[in-house]
């Protein structure tokens, strides 16, 4: 599956990295707490989160996460978009709540994991 | 920031700005890029990035900034995070996953889940915490380079 498939499935919009939508995605992590993402992510390439500040981009960068999905209608601010563009990261925005977004992505075949 | 190459390896120094949450992580980002350019293995880079980023966030949240020195040798990557903050009253407690003294506003920013120090320990091969109440904290961490 590619980022483009996620974009369509979540009825999302792109706020950064529109030139990187063809990259392959196999797994995702979801949390509003970045410390938890740092503790438990194991190479997942998508981060689903309702947290909306520059540290989301920093956390993704440290973990080589390439696509961030902002849920619950959150919109990336200028600083986030600047940081993401510099790092070739994709930011998608969707109105789905976390449960729904994760359910849809899981249904499409994205893997998660355990701690 | 400064960079020096000597017989003991490459030394990088960074200031961590106090109370500027937006910029927290800048030093870790720079170090990550330098390690990539040096051809360090992705596994080592990941450990260093996570440990240093958590440390940098802590310095902004708890200690009004400080400085970080990273030394890269063929054997290891050593990070020394020094601050003049309030110190850690109970290091043993602070090392426990889930224990946090961070205020609610920090939690709202996505941190303060009590995972910072445990994460730093989990992702490094050695970690030493030196702290004195009212004086500051110095955390020394190193990640070994295999092979």
Coordinates of C-alpha atoms in Angstrom, one line a residue, chain B residues 2-127:
Chain B
X2 CA 30.8 23.8 17.3
X3 CA 32.5 20.9 15.7
X4 CA 36.1 19.7 16.4
X5 CA 38.0 16.8 15.0
X6 CA 40.9 15.5 17.1
X7 CA 42.7 12.4 17.9
X8 CA 40.0 11.4 20.4
X9 CA 37.3 11.6 17.7
X10 CA 34.8 14.1 16.6
X11 CA 33.3 16.4 19.2
X12 CA 30.0 18.3 18.7
X13 CA 28.7 20.9 21.2
X14 CA 25.2 22.3 21.3
X15 CA 23.3 24.8 23.5
X16 CA 19.8 23.9 24.3
X17 CA 17.6 26.9 24.5
X18 CA 15.5 27.3 27.7
X19 CA 11.8 27.2 27.6
X20 CA 11.6 27.1 23.8
X21 CA 9.6 23.9 23.3
X22 CA 9.3 24.5 19.6
X23 CA 13.0 24.3 19.1
X24 CA 13.5 21.3 21.4
X25 CA 15.0 18.5 19.4
X26 CA 17.1 20.7 17.1
X27 CA 20.4 19.5 18.5
X28 CA 19.3 15.8 18.2
X29 CA 18.2 16.5 14.6
X30 CA 21.6 17.9 13.7
X31 CA 23.5 15.0 15.4
X32 CA 21.3 12.5 13.5
X33 CA 22.2 14.1 10.2
X34 CA 25.9 14.2 11.0
X35 CA 25.9 10.5 12.0
X36 CA 24.1 9.6 8.8
X37 CA 26.7 11.5 6.8
X38 CA 29.4 9.6 8.6
X39 CA 27.9 6.3 7.6
X40 CA 27.1 5.1 11.1
X41 CA 24.8 2.1 11.1
X42 CA 21.0 2.9 11.2
X43 CA 20.5 0.9 14.4
X44 CA 23.1 3.0 16.3
X45 CA 21.7 6.2 14.8
X46 CA 18.2 5.3 16.0
X47 CA 19.4 4.6 19.6
X48 CA 21.4 7.8 19.8
X49 CA 18.6 9.9 18.2
X50 CA 15.9 8.6 20.6
X51 CA 18.1 8.9 23.8
X52 CA 19.4 12.3 22.9
X53 CA 16.0 13.6 21.9
X54 CA 14.4 12.5 25.2
X55 CA 17.3 14.1 27.1
X56 CA 17.0 17.3 25.1
X57 CA 13.2 17.5 25.8
X58 CA 13.9 16.9 29.5
X59 CA 16.4 19.8 29.6
X60 CA 13.7 22.1 28.1
X61 CA 10.8 20.8 30.3
X62 CA 12.6 20.5 33.6
X63 CA 15.9 22.4 33.6
X64 CA 15.6 25.7 31.5
X65 CA 18.0 24.4 28.9
X66 CA 21.7 23.5 29.1
X67 CA 24.4 22.1 26.8
X68 CA 25.1 18.8 25.1
X69 CA 28.5 17.5 24.1
X70 CA 28.5 14.5 21.7
X71 CA 31.8 12.7 21.1
X72 CA 32.0 10.2 18.2
X73 CA 34.9 7.7 18.2
X74 CA 35.2 4.4 16.3
X75 CA 34.1 2.5 19.4
X76 CA 31.2 4.6 20.7
X77 CA 29.0 7.6 20.6
X78 CA 29.0 9.4 23.9
X79 CA 26.5 12.1 24.9
X80 CA 26.9 14.4 27.9
X81 CA 23.8 16.5 28.7
X82 CA 24.5 19.1 31.3
X83 CA 22.1 21.6 32.9
X84 CA 22.0 24.0 35.8
X85 CA 18.4 23.0 36.6
X86 CA 16.7 22.0 39.9
X87 CA 18.3 18.5 40.0
X88 CA 16.4 15.2 40.4
X89 CA 15.3 14.6 44.0
X90 CA 14.9 10.8 43.6
X91 CA 16.8 9.3 40.7
X92 CA 15.5 5.8 41.4
X93 CA 11.9 6.9 41.2
X94 CA 12.6 9.0 38.1
X95 CA 14.1 5.9 36.4
X96 CA 10.8 4.0 36.8
X97 CA 8.6 3.8 33.8
X98 CA 5.5 5.9 34.3
X99 CA 6.8 8.1 37.1
X100 CA 6.6 11.7 36.1
X101 CA 6.8 15.1 37.8
X102 CA 6.0 17.0 34.6
X103 CA 3.1 19.5 34.9
X104 CA -0.1 18.9 33.0
X105 CA 0.8 21.4 30.3
X106 CA 3.8 19.3 29.4
X107 CA 1.6 16.2 29.1
X108 CA -0.6 18.2 26.7
X109 CA 2.5 18.7 24.6
X110 CA 2.9 14.9 24.2
X111 CA 5.6 14.3 26.9
X112 CA 5.8 13.8 30.6
X113 CA 4.5 10.3 30.5
X114 CA 7.3 9.2 32.7
X115 CA 9.1 7.5 29.9
X116 CA 12.0 9.9 29.3
X117 CA 14.7 8.5 31.6
X118 CA 13.6 4.9 31.1
X119 CA 13.8 5.4 27.3
X120 CA 17.2 6.9 27.6
X121 CA 18.4 3.9 29.6
X122 CA 16.8 1.4 27.3
X123 CA 18.3 2.8 24.1
X124 CA 21.9 3.3 25.4
X125 CA 24.5 0.8 26.5
X126 CA 25.7 2.9 29.4
X127 CA 24.0 5.7 31.3

